[in-house]
């Protein structure tokens, strides 16, 4: 489960992931959260909406429909509609901005 995923991370990455999980859970109350392809992912009606994963040099927060949000702080990822933000410290997470992205993630799904 997600606690096990977090426990396997370095302390600084745990802080990032704990912050992300707390904000996501608070703002996507109707979402189902599970480990999917070895990473925490939140689903609405069976569709992946948002998730995060530990990369070599950062934690990547990924929104499956993020390119449609019109948010300059989210970078395109892959050839579909996904977009990401990367963090190396929990202090980099702007909770107000993350809440706005999550509101858009709830409304915009491809």
XYZ file of N, CA, C and O in Angstrom:
440
model
N 0.831 -1.201 0.000
C 0.000 0.000 0.000
C 0.871 1.259 0.000
O 2.094 1.172 -0.039
N 0.245 2.396 0.094
C 0.970 3.666 -0.018
C 1.938 3.870 1.138
O 3.046 4.380 0.947
N 1.568 3.454 2.328
C 2.488 3.589 3.473
C 3.778 2.815 3.223
O 4.864 3.299 3.547
N 3.661 1.630 2.644
C 4.844 0.835 2.333
C 5.685 1.514 1.256
O 6.911 1.500 1.317
N 5.016 2.110 0.265
C 5.730 2.837 -0.792
C 6.543 3.972 -0.163
O 7.725 4.127 -0.439
N 5.904 4.749 0.695
C 6.585 5.874 1.356
C 7.726 5.389 2.244
O 8.799 5.990 2.258
N 7.498 4.307 2.980
C 8.500 3.809 3.916
C 9.792 3.388 3.221
O 10.866 3.429 3.826
N 9.698 3.009 1.960
C 10.879 2.570 1.216
C 11.710 3.733 0.674
O 12.789 3.515 0.122
N 11.232 4.953 0.854
C 11.908 6.134 0.315
C 12.837 6.774 1.338
O 12.677 6.586 2.547
N 13.754 7.592 0.837
C 14.587 8.414 1.712
C 13.685 9.392 2.463
O 12.596 9.745 1.992
N 14.148 9.862 3.606
C 13.333 10.738 4.456
C 12.841 11.981 3.721
O 11.673 12.369 3.851
N 13.699 12.613 2.934
C 13.282 13.826 2.212
C 12.210 13.505 1.171
O 11.274 14.291 0.969
N 12.313 12.350 0.524
C 11.292 11.946 -0.452
C 9.999 11.548 0.245
O 8.906 11.795 -0.275
N 10.111 10.965 1.430
C 8.916 10.645 2.212
C 8.138 11.918 2.531
O 6.905 11.942 2.447
N 8.844 12.970 2.885
C 8.189 14.240 3.214
C 7.425 14.774 2.001
O 6.290 15.261 2.129
N 8.027 14.696 0.828
C 7.361 15.144 -0.400
C 6.105 14.309 -0.632
O 5.008 14.841 -0.836
N 6.257 12.990 -0.600
C 5.144 12.098 -0.896
C 4.028 12.194 0.149
O 2.842 12.158 -0.198
N 4.383 12.337 1.411
C 3.362 12.500 2.450
C 2.568 13.779 2.234
O 1.339 13.793 2.387
N 3.246 14.861 1.872
C 2.561 16.121 1.603
C 1.634 15.982 0.404
O 0.463 16.381 0.458
N 2.137 15.387 -0.678
C 1.308 15.200 -1.874
C 0.083 14.344 -1.554
O -1.049 14.715 -1.906
N 0.280 13.222 -0.872
C -0.833 12.325 -0.553
C -1.882 13.014 0.304
O -3.081 12.874 0.062
N -1.440 13.797 1.280
C -2.371 14.500 2.162
C -3.214 15.497 1.381
O -4.445 15.540 1.530
N -2.593 16.291 0.533
C -3.324 17.293 -0.243
C -4.242 16.617 -1.264
O -5.392 17.039 -1.452
N -3.762 15.576 -1.913
C -4.596 14.871 -2.899
C -5.804 14.247 -2.206
O -6.939 14.413 -2.671
N -5.593 13.537 -1.107
C -6.714 12.922 -0.391
C -7.741 13.951 0.054
O -8.949 13.711 -0.030
N -7.278 15.087 0.514
C -8.179 16.141 0.995
C -9.024 16.729 -0.132
O -10.178 17.096 0.080
N -8.457 16.792 -1.333
C -9.137 17.468 -2.440
C -9.789 16.534 -3.459
O -10.544 16.996 -4.310
N -9.499 15.249 -3.382
C -10.161 14.264 -4.252
C -10.807 13.197 -3.375
O -10.473 12.020 -3.437
N -11.749 13.637 -2.551
C -12.364 12.749 -1.564
C -13.082 11.553 -2.196
O -13.185 10.504 -1.580
N -13.578 11.709 -3.421
C -14.313 10.623 -4.064
C -13.424 9.726 -4.919
O -13.906 8.843 -5.612
N -12.118 9.942 -4.860
C -11.186 9.141 -5.660
C -10.765 7.878 -4.912
O -10.689 7.856 -3.687
N -10.476 6.848 -5.685
C -9.914 5.614 -5.143
C -8.398 5.684 -5.317
O -7.911 6.006 -6.399
N -7.671 5.375 -4.269
C -6.213 5.411 -4.323
C -5.670 4.004 -4.188
O -6.121 3.241 -3.326
N -4.728 3.665 -5.062
C -4.090 2.358 -4.971
C -2.720 2.412 -5.629
O -2.399 3.366 -6.341
N -1.940 1.394 -5.376
C -0.653 1.272 -6.043
C -0.928 0.699 -7.436
O -1.553 -0.363 -7.568
N -0.488 1.403 -8.445
C -0.724 1.013 -9.841
C 0.604 1.145 -10.571
O 1.213 2.215 -10.536
N 1.043 0.096 -11.203
C 2.359 0.072 -11.855
C 3.451 0.513 -10.874
O 4.327 1.301 -11.219
N 3.329 0.054 -9.640
C 4.304 0.262 -8.567
C 4.340 1.673 -7.983
O 5.270 2.015 -7.258
N 3.315 2.503 -8.271
C 3.284 3.884 -7.777
C 1.883 4.245 -7.275
O 0.896 3.746 -7.801
N 1.780 5.164 -6.309
C 0.468 5.619 -5.846
C -0.255 6.407 -6.949
O 0.321 7.328 -7.541
N -1.501 6.013 -7.203
C -2.321 6.673 -8.228
C -3.742 6.790 -7.698
O -4.262 5.864 -7.063
N -4.381 7.930 -7.991
C -5.772 8.176 -7.626
C -6.628 8.065 -8.878
O -6.282 8.609 -9.936
N -7.768 7.378 -8.735
C -8.674 7.106 -9.837
C -10.053 7.678 -9.558
O -10.517 7.651 -8.421
N -10.707 8.161 -10.601
C -12.111 8.546 -10.545
C -12.837 7.710 -11.591
O -12.456 7.725 -12.772
N -13.856 6.984 -11.165
C -14.628 6.122 -12.069
C -13.706 5.215 -12.890
O -13.924 5.016 -14.083
N -12.658 4.714 -12.267
C -11.742 3.811 -12.932
C -10.677 4.455 -13.789
O -9.816 3.772 -14.338
N -10.704 5.779 -13.918
C -9.727 6.502 -14.733
C -8.603 7.048 -13.859
O -8.877 7.710 -12.857
N -7.344 6.821 -14.242
C -6.247 7.416 -13.473
C -6.259 8.932 -13.636
O -6.389 9.444 -14.746
N -6.163 9.635 -12.527
C -6.256 11.096 -12.527
C -4.915 11.728 -12.181
O -4.412 12.590 -12.879
N -4.343 11.285 -11.065
C -3.096 11.860 -10.567
C -2.323 10.785 -9.815
O -2.915 9.878 -9.220
N -1.015 10.894 -9.879
C -0.170 9.982 -9.135
C 1.224 10.568 -9.010
O 1.512 11.630 -9.567
N 2.071 9.881 -8.268
C 3.449 10.346 -8.149
C 4.385 9.157 -8.098
O 3.982 8.039 -7.792
N 5.627 9.424 -8.431
C 6.634 8.374 -8.428
C 8.003 8.975 -8.134
O 8.276 10.134 -8.459
N 8.848 8.164 -7.526
C 10.211 8.572 -7.229
C 11.066 8.341 -8.468
O 11.115 7.249 -9.011
N 11.689 9.390 -8.936
C 12.655 9.303 -10.020
C 14.043 9.384 -9.404
O 14.194 9.593 -8.206
N 15.051 9.267 -10.210
C 16.431 9.289 -9.702
C 16.729 10.564 -8.913
O 17.321 10.517 -7.842
N 16.303 11.713 -9.449
C 16.683 12.992 -8.848
C 15.524 13.806 -8.271
O 15.715 14.936 -7.839
N 14.312 13.242 -8.268
C 13.156 14.008 -7.809
C 11.955 13.089 -7.617
O 12.018 11.899 -7.900
N 10.856 13.695 -7.142
C 9.562 13.022 -7.111
C 8.713 13.699 -8.173
O 8.577 14.926 -8.192
N 8.170 12.871 -9.071
C 7.341 13.413 -10.159
C 5.868 13.259 -9.811
O 5.397 12.166 -9.514
N 5.142 14.363 -9.854
C 3.695 14.392 -9.716
C 3.133 14.431 -11.126
O 3.484 15.321 -11.913
N 2.272 13.477 -11.473
C 1.778 13.349 -12.835
C 0.263 13.445 -12.871
O -0.427 12.757 -12.108
N -0.239 14.298 -13.754
C -1.670 14.409 -14.027
C -1.909 13.854 -15.421
O -1.343 14.347 -16.393
N -2.764 12.836 -15.523
C -2.971 12.179 -16.808
C -3.569 13.116 -17.862
O -3.302 12.947 -19.048
N -4.358 14.097 -17.475
C -4.943 15.053 -18.419
C -4.346 16.446 -18.242
O -4.925 17.440 -18.686
N -3.192 16.529 -17.619
C -2.598 17.806 -17.211
C -2.300 18.798 -18.314
O -2.305 20.005 -18.074
N -2.046 18.345 -19.540
C -1.769 19.295 -20.618
C -3.003 20.118 -20.972
O -2.887 21.182 -21.574
N -4.173 19.643 -20.579
C -5.417 20.359 -20.862
C -5.770 21.377 -19.781
O -6.762 22.090 -19.919
N -4.970 21.472 -18.738
C -5.284 22.361 -17.627
C -4.948 23.822 -17.911
O -5.420 24.705 -17.213
N -4.081 24.085 -18.882
C -3.649 25.455 -19.142
C -2.818 26.022 -18.003
O -2.912 27.203 -17.689
N -1.998 25.171 -17.385
C -1.183 25.574 -16.238
C 0.290 25.633 -16.639
O 0.887 24.591 -16.938
N 0.911 26.824 -16.617
C 2.303 26.944 -17.056
C 3.311 26.221 -16.162
O 4.416 25.915 -16.609
N 2.948 25.933 -14.919
C 3.873 25.249 -14.015
C 3.875 23.735 -14.196
O 4.677 23.050 -13.578
N 2.982 23.224 -15.027
C 2.980 21.800 -15.348
C 3.649 21.613 -16.704
O 3.310 22.294 -17.675
N 4.582 20.691 -16.774
C 5.337 20.429 -18.003
C 4.756 19.224 -18.735
O 4.422 18.219 -18.096
N 4.621 19.309 -20.068
C 4.119 18.161 -20.830
C 4.983 16.925 -20.582
O 6.201 17.022 -20.441
N 4.335 15.778 -20.524
C 5.035 14.517 -20.301
C 4.481 13.495 -21.288
O 3.280 13.222 -21.291
N 5.329 12.959 -22.136
C 4.911 11.948 -23.085
C 4.155 12.539 -24.257
O 4.046 13.756 -24.413
N 3.611 11.658 -25.080
C 2.945 12.116 -26.297
C 1.429 12.203 -26.157
O 0.738 12.512 -27.107
N 0.915 11.951 -24.980
C -0.519 12.027 -24.774
C -0.867 13.349 -24.082
O -0.275 14.363 -24.369
N -1.796 13.355 -23.145
C -2.239 14.591 -22.499
C -1.664 14.802 -21.109
O -2.057 15.709 -20.405
N -0.717 13.974 -20.709
C -0.178 14.057 -19.355
C 0.740 15.262 -19.180
O 1.345 15.753 -20.132
N 0.815 15.729 -17.936
C 1.726 16.817 -17.575
C 2.212 16.551 -16.152
O 1.551 15.882 -15.365
N 3.380 17.105 -15.844
C 4.015 16.801 -14.571
C 4.603 18.026 -13.902
O 4.834 19.061 -14.526
N 4.860 17.845 -12.603
C 5.667 18.770 -11.813
C 6.654 17.884 -11.058
O 6.330 16.751 -10.700
N 7.852 18.389 -10.827
C 8.866 17.616 -10.104
C 9.316 18.375 -8.866
O 9.436 19.595 -8.893
N 9.586 17.605 -7.812
C 9.970 18.185 -6.529
C 11.213 17.497 -5.974
O 11.338 16.276 -6.062
N 12.085 18.286 -5.387
C 13.248 17.750 -4.682
C 13.181 18.054 -3.184
O 14.020 17.590 -2.421
N 12.176 18.829 -2.771
C 11.994 19.192 -1.363
C 10.509 19.470 -1.133
O 9.864 20.096 -1.981
N 9.986 19.039 -0.001
C 8.569 19.249 0.309
C 8.208 20.736 0.350
O 7.068 21.112 0.067
N 9.160 21.592 0.660
C 8.900 23.032 0.723
C 8.581 23.621 -0.646
O 8.041 24.722 -0.734
N 8.909 22.909 -1.708
C 8.622 23.389 -3.065
C 7.150 23.228 -3.436
O 6.698 23.819 -4.410
N 6.414 22.447 -2.685
C 5.017 22.166 -3.014
C 4.151 23.349 -2.612
O 4.026 23.660 -1.430
N 3.551 23.989 -3.594
C 2.615 25.083 -3.375
C 1.230 24.445 -3.229
O 0.621 24.043 -4.224
N 0.744 24.345 -2.010
C -0.511 23.637 -1.750
C -1.707 24.306 -2.422
O -2.625 23.621 -2.880
N -1.689 25.611 -2.503
C -2.789 26.326 -3.168
C -2.801 25.995 -4.665
O -3.852 25.741 -5.247
N -1.636 25.991 -5.265
C -1.508 25.652 -6.680
C -1.886 24.189 -6.906
O -2.630 23.873 -7.848
N -1.433 23.298 -6.047
C -1.770 21.891 -6.158
C -3.281 21.691 -6.045
O -3.868 20.909 -6.804
N -3.918 22.394 -5.146
C -5.377 22.295 -5.003
C -6.061 22.717 -6.305
O -7.028 22.074 -6.745
N -5.584 23.778 -6.946
C -6.163 24.229 -8.223
C -5.996 23.146 -9.296
O -6.915 22.855 -10.045
N -4.806 22.544 -9.345
C -4.571 21.476 -10.315
C -5.504 20.294 -10.058
O -6.034 19.694 -10.988
N -5.715 19.962 -8.790
C -6.588 18.834 -8.457
C -8.042 19.133 -8.811
O -8.765 18.231 -9.246
N -8.466 20.371 -8.647
C -9.819 20.757 -9.064
C -9.968 20.560 -10.563
O -10.979 20.015 -11.038
N -8.957 20.965 -11.318
C -8.993 20.777 -12.770
C -8.918 19.294 -13.132
O -9.591 18.851 -14.069
N -8.127 18.528 -12.389
C -8.023 17.080 -12.653
C -9.369 16.389 -12.472
O -9.690 15.456 -13.200
N -10.135 16.861 -11.514
C -11.445 16.293 -11.266
C -12.402 16.612 -12.409
O -13.202 15.776 -12.824
N -12.294 17.803 -12.953
C -13.216 18.268 -14.002
C -12.796 17.866 -15.424
O -13.644 17.672 -16.286
N -11.491 17.765 -15.669
C -10.970 17.512 -17.019
C -10.340 16.130 -17.058
O -9.280 15.921 -16.479
N -11.007 15.211 -17.721
C -10.491 13.837 -17.823
C -10.605 13.358 -19.261
O -11.650 13.498 -19.874
N -9.511 12.803 -19.763
C -9.513 12.255 -21.115
C -9.496 10.752 -21.081
O -9.001 10.144 -20.202
